[in-house]
PDB file of C-alpha atoms in Angstrom:
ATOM      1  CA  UNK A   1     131.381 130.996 112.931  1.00 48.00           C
ATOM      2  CA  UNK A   2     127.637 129.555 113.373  1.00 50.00           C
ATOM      3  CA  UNK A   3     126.132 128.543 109.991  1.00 50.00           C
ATOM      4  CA  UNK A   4     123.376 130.994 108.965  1.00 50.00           C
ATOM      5  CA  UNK A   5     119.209 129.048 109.608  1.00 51.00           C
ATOM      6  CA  UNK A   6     118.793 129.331 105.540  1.00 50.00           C
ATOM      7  CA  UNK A   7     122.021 127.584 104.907  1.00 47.00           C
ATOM      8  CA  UNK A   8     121.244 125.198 107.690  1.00 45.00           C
ATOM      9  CA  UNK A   9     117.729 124.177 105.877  1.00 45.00           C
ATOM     10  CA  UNK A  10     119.190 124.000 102.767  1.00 47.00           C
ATOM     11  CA  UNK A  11     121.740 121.022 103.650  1.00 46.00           C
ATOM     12  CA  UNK A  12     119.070 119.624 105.317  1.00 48.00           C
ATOM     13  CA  UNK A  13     116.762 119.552 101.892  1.00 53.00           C
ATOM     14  CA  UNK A  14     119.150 118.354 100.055  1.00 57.00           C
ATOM     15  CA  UNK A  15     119.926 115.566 102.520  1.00 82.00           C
ATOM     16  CA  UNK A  16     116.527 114.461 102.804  1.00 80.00           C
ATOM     17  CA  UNK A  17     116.229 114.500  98.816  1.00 82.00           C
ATOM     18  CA  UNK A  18     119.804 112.112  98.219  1.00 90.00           C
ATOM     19  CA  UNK A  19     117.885 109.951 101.330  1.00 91.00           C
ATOM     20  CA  UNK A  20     114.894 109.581  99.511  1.00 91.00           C
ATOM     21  CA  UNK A  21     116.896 109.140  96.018  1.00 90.00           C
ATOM     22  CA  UNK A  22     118.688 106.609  97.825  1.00 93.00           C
ATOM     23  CA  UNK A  23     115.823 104.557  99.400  1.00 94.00           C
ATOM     24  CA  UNK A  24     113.459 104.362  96.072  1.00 91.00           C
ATOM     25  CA  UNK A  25     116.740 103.094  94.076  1.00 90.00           C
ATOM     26  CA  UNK A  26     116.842 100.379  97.290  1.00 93.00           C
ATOM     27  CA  UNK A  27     113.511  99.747  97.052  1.00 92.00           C
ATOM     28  CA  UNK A  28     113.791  99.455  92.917  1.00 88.00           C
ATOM     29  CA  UNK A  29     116.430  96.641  93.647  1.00 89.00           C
ATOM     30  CA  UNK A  30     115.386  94.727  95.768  1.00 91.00           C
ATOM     31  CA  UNK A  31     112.035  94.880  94.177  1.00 87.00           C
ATOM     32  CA  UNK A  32     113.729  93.529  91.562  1.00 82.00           C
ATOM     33  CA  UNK A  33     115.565  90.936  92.883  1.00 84.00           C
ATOM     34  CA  UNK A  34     113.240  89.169  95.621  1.00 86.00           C
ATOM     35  CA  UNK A  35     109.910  90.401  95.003  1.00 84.00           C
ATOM     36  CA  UNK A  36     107.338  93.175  96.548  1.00 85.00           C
ATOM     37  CA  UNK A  37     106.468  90.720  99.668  1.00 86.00           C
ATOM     38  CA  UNK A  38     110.282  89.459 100.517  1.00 89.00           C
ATOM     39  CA  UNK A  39     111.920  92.691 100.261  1.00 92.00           C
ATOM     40  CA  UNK A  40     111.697  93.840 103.720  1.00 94.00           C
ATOM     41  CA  UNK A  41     111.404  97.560 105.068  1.00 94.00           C
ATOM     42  CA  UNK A  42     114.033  96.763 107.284  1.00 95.00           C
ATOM     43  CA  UNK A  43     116.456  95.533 103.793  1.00 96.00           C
ATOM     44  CA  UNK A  44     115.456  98.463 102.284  1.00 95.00           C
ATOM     45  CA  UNK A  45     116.327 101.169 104.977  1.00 95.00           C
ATOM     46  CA  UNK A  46     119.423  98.815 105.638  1.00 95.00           C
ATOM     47  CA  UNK A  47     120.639  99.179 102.051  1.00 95.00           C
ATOM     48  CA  UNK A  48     119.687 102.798 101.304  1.00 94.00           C
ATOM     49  CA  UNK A  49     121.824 103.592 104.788  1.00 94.00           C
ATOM     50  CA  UNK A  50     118.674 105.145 105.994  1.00 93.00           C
ATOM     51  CA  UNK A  51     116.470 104.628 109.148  1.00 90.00           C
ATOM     52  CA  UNK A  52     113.213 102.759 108.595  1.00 92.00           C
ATOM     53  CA  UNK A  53     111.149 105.904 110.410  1.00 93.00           C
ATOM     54  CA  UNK A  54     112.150 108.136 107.138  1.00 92.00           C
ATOM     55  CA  UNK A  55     111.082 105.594 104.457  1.00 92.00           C
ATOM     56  CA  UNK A  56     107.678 105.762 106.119  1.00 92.00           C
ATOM     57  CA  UNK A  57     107.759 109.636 106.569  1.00 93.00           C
ATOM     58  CA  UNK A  58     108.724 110.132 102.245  1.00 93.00           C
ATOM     59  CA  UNK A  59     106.584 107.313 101.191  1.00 91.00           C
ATOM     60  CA  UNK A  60     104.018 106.551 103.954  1.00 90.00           C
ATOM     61  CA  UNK A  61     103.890 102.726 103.251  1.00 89.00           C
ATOM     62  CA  UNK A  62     105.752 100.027 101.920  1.00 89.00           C
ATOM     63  CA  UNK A  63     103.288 100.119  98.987  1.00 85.00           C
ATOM     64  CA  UNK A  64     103.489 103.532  98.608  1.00 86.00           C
ATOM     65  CA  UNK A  65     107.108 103.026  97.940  1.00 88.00           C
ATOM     66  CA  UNK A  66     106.367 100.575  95.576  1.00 85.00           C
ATOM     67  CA  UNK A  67     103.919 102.559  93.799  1.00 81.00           C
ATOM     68  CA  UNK A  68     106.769 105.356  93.549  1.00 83.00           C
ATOM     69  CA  UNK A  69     109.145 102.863  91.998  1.00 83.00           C
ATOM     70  CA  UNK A  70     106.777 101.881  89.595  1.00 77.00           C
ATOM     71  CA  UNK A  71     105.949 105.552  88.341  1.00 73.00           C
ATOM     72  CA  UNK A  72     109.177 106.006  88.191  1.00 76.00           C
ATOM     73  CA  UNK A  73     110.378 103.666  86.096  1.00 73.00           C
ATOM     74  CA  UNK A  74     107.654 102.182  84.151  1.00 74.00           C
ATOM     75  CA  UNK A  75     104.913 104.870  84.160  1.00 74.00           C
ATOM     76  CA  UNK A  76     107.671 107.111  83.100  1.00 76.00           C
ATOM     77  CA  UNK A  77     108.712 104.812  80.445  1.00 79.00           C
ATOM     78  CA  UNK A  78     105.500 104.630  78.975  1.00 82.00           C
ATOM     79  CA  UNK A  79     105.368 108.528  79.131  1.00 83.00           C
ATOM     80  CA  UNK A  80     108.597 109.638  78.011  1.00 86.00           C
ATOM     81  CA  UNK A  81     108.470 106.649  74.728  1.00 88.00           C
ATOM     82  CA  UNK A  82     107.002 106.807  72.001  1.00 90.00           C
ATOM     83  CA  UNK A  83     104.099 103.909  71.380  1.00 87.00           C
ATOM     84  CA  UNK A  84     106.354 102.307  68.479  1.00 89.00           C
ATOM     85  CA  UNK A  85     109.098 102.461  69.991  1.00 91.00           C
ATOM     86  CA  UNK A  86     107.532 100.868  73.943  1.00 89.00           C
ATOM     87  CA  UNK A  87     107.901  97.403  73.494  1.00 91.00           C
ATOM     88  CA  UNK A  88     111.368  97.579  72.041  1.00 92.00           C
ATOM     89  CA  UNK A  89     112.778 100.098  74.799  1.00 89.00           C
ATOM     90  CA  UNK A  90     111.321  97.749  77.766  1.00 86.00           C
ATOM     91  CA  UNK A  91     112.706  94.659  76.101  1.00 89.00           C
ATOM     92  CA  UNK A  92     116.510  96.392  75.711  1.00 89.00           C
ATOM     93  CA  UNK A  93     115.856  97.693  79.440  1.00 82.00           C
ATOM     94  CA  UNK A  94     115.168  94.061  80.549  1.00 80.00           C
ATOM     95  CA  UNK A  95     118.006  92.751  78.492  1.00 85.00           C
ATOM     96  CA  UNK A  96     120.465  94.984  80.017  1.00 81.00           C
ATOM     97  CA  UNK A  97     118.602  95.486  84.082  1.00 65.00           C
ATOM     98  CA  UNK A  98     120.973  93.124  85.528  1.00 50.00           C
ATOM     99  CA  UNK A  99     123.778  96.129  85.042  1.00 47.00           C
ATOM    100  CA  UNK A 100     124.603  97.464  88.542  1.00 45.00           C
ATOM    101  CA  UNK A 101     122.795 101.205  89.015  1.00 48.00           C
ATOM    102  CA  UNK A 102     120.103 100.198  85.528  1.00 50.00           C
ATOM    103  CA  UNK A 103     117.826 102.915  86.499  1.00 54.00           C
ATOM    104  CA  UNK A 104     114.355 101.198  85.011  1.00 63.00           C
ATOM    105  CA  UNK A 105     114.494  97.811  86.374  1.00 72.00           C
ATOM    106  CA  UNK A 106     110.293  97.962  86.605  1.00 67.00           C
ATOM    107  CA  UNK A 107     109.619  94.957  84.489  1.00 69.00           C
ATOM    108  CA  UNK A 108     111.822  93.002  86.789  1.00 74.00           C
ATOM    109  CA  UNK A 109     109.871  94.585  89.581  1.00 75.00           C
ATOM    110  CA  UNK A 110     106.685  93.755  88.005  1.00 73.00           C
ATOM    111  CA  UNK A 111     107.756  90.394  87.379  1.00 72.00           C
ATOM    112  CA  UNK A 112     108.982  89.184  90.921  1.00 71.00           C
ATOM    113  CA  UNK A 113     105.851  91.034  92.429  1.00 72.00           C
ATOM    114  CA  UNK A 114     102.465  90.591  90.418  1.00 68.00           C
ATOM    115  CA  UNK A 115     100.489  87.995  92.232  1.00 61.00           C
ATOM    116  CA  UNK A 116     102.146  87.712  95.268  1.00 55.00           C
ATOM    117  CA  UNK A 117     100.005  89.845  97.494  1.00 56.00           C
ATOM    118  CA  UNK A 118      97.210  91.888  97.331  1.00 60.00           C
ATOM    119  CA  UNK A 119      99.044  95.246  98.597  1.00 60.00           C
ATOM    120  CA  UNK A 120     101.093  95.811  95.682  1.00 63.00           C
ATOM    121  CA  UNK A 121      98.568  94.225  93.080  1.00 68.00           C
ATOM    122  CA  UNK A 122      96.548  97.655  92.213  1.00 72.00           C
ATOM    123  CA  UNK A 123      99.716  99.217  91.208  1.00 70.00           C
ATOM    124  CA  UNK A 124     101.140  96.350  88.912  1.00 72.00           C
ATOM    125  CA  UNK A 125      97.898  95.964  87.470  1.00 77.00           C
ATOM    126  CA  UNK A 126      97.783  99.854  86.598  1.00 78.00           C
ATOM    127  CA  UNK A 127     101.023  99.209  84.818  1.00 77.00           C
ATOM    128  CA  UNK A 128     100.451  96.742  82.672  1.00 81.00           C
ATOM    129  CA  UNK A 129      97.267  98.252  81.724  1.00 85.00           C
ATOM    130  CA  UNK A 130      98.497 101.103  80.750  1.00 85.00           C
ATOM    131  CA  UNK A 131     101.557  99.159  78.675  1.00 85.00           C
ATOM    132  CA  UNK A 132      98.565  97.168  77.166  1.00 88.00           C
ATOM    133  CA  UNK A 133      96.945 100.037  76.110  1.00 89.00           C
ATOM    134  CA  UNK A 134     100.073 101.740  74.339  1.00 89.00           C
ATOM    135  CA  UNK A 135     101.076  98.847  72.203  1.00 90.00           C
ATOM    136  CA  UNK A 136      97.122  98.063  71.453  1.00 90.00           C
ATOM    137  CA  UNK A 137      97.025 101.741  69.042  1.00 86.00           C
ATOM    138  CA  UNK A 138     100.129  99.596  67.248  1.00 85.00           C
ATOM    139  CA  UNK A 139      98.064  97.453  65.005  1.00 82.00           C
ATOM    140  CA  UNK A 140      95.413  99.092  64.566  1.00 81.00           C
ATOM    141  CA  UNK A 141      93.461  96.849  63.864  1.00 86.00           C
ATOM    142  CA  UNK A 142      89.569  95.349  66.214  1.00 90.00           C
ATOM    143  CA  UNK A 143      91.850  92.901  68.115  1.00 91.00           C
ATOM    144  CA  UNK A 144      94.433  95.232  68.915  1.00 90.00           C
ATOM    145  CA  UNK A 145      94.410  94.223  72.673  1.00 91.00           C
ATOM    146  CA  UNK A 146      94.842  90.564  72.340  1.00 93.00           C
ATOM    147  CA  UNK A 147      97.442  91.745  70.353  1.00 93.00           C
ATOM    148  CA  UNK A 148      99.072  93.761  73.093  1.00 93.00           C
ATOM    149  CA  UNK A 149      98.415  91.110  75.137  1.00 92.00           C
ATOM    150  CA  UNK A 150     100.457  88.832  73.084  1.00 93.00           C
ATOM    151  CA  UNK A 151     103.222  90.758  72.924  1.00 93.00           C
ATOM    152  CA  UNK A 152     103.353  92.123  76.554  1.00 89.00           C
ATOM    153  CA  UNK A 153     103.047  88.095  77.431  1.00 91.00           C
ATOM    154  CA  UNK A 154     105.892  87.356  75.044  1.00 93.00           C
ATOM    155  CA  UNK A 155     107.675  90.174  76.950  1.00 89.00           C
ATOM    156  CA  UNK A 156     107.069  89.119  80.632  1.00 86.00           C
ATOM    157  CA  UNK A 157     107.930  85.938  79.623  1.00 90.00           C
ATOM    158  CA  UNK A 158     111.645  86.406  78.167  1.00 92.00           C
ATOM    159  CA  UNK A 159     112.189  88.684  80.856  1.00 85.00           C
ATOM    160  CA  UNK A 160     111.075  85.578  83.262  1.00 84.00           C
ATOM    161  CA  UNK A 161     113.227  83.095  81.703  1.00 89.00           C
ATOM    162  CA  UNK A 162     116.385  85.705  81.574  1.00 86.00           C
ATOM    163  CA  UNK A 163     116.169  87.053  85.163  1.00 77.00           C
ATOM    164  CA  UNK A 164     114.544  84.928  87.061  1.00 77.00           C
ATOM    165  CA  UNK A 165     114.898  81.656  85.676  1.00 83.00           C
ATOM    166  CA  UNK A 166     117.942  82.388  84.346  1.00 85.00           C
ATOM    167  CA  UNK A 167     117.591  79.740  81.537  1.00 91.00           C
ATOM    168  CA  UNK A 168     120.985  79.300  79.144  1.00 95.00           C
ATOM    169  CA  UNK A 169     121.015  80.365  76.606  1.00 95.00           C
ATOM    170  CA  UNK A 170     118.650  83.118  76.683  1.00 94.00           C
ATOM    171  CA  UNK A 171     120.115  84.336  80.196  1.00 90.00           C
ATOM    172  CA  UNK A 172     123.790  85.353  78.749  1.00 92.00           C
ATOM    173  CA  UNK A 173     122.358  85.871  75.353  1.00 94.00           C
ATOM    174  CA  UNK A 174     123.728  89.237  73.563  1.00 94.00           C
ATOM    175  CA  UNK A 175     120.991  92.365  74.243  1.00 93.00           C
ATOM    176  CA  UNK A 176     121.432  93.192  70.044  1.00 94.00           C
ATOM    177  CA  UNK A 177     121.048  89.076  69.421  1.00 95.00           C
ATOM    178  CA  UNK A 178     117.830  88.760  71.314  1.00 95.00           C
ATOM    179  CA  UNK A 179     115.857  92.304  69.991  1.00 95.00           C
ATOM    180  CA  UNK A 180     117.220  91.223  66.504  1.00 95.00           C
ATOM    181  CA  UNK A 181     115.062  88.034  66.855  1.00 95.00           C
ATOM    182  CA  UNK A 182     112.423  89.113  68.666  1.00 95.00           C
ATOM    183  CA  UNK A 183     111.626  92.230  66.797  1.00 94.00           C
ATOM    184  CA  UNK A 184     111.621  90.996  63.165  1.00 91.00           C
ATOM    185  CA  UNK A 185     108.266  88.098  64.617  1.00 91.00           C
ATOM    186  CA  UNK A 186     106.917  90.851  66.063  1.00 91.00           C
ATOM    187  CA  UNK A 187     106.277  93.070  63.041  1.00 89.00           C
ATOM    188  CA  UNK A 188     104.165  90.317  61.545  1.00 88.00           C
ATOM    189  CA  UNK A 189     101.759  89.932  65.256  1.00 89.00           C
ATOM    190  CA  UNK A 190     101.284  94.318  64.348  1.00 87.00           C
ATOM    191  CA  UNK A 191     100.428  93.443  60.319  1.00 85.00           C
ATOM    192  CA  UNK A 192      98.804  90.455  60.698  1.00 84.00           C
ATOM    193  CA  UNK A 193      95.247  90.357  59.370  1.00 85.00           C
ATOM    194  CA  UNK A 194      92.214  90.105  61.995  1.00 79.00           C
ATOM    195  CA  UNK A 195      90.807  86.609  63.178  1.00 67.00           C
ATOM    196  CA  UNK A 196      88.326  85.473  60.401  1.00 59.00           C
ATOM    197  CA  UNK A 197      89.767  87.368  56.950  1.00 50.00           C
ATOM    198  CA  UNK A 198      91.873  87.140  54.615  1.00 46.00           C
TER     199      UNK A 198
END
C-alpha cells in the first residue's frame, strides 16, 4: 500500500526538524569545545550525521549557526531568568556544561570563540551586552555597569580556568562548593557603596 503525499510530508518535516535539532546541538559542542574558528562545517555535519549541504540550507552560514546556538542558549537564558537570579544560573550551567547532552553550554561557547575572528564577533558581543545589561539593574546603583562588568569578568574567568584551563582545584571542584563561595563575595560587589562615598 503506497503511503498517502500528506503522510509522506509529514515524516519528511519531522526529519528535517530532528536534523536540524541534531546539527545546532553539534554545532553547540563543538563550539564549546574547540572554538567558533576550529570547529569545522565538515565536524559539525560529520557529528550531527548530517550532510554539510543541509546545515547551509537551515542556517545559511556557519555564523548563522553560531548565532542560532547562541540564542538558544544564552539569549534564552537571559530571557527565560530572572535578573537576580542570571549570574547564579550561568555560573551552575558552567559548573555542570562538561555533562554529556548540558543543553546551555553558551558561556563555554562564548569563551572558546570571542576574539578569534571577526565572523562570529557581532554575535558574542550582542551576548555579553545584553548579560551586562541584566546584572547592571542589580545594584542599582550610577556604576552599575562596571559592576556588571566585574562580575561577568569574574564569571568568564572561572569558567576559563574550569573548562579550558582546567586548573586543579577549581576544575573538579563541587558545583554547590564553588556557587557557595562565589555567591556570598558577590552580594557585597551588588551593596557596595559607589566610588567616592561613604
Amino acid at each position: 500500500m503506497e503511503e498517502a503525499p500528506d503522510s509522506q510530508a509529514g515524516e519528511r518535516r519531522r526529519d528535517a526538524g530532528a536534523t536540524r535539532q541534531r546539527l545546532l546541538e553539534a554545532a553547540r559542542d563543538l563550539f564549546a569545545e574547540r572554538g567558533y574558528e576550529k570547529a569545522t562545517v565538515r565536524d559539525i555535519a560529520e557529528r550531527a550525521g548530517a550532510n554539510q549541504a543541509l546545515l547551509f540550507r537551515y542556517f545559511g552560514s556557519k555564523q548563522g549557526l553560531l548565532t542560532e546556538v547562541v540564542a538558544r542558549g544564552g539569549l534564552e537564558q537571559l530571557r527565560a531568568t530572572p535578573p537576580e537570579e542570571l549570574f547564579e544560573t550561568a555560573l551552575r550551567s558552567m559548573l555542570t556544561s562538561s555533562a554529556t547532552g548540558t543543553a546551555d553550554r553558551s558561556l563555554e561557547v562564548y569563551l572558546r570563540s570571542i576574539g578569534r575572528g571577526d565572523e562570529a564577533a557581532g554575535t558574542l558581543r550582542e551576548l555579553g551586552g545584553q548579560y551586562q545589561s541584566a546584572l547592571a539593574a542589580l545594584s542599582g546603583a550610577k556604576d552599575g555597569a562596571l559592576r556588571a562588568d566585574l562580575a561577568m569578568a569574574w564569571l568568564l574567568g572561572i569558567g576559563l580556568m574550569r573548562t579550558v584551563v582546567a586548573r586543579e582545584p577549581l576544575a573538579s571542584a563541587d558545583p554547590d562548593t564553588v556557587c557557595r563561595l562565589v555567591l556570598d563575595t558577590l552580594d557585597h560587589l551588588w551593596s557596595a557603596p559607589e566610588s567616592g562615598t561613604e
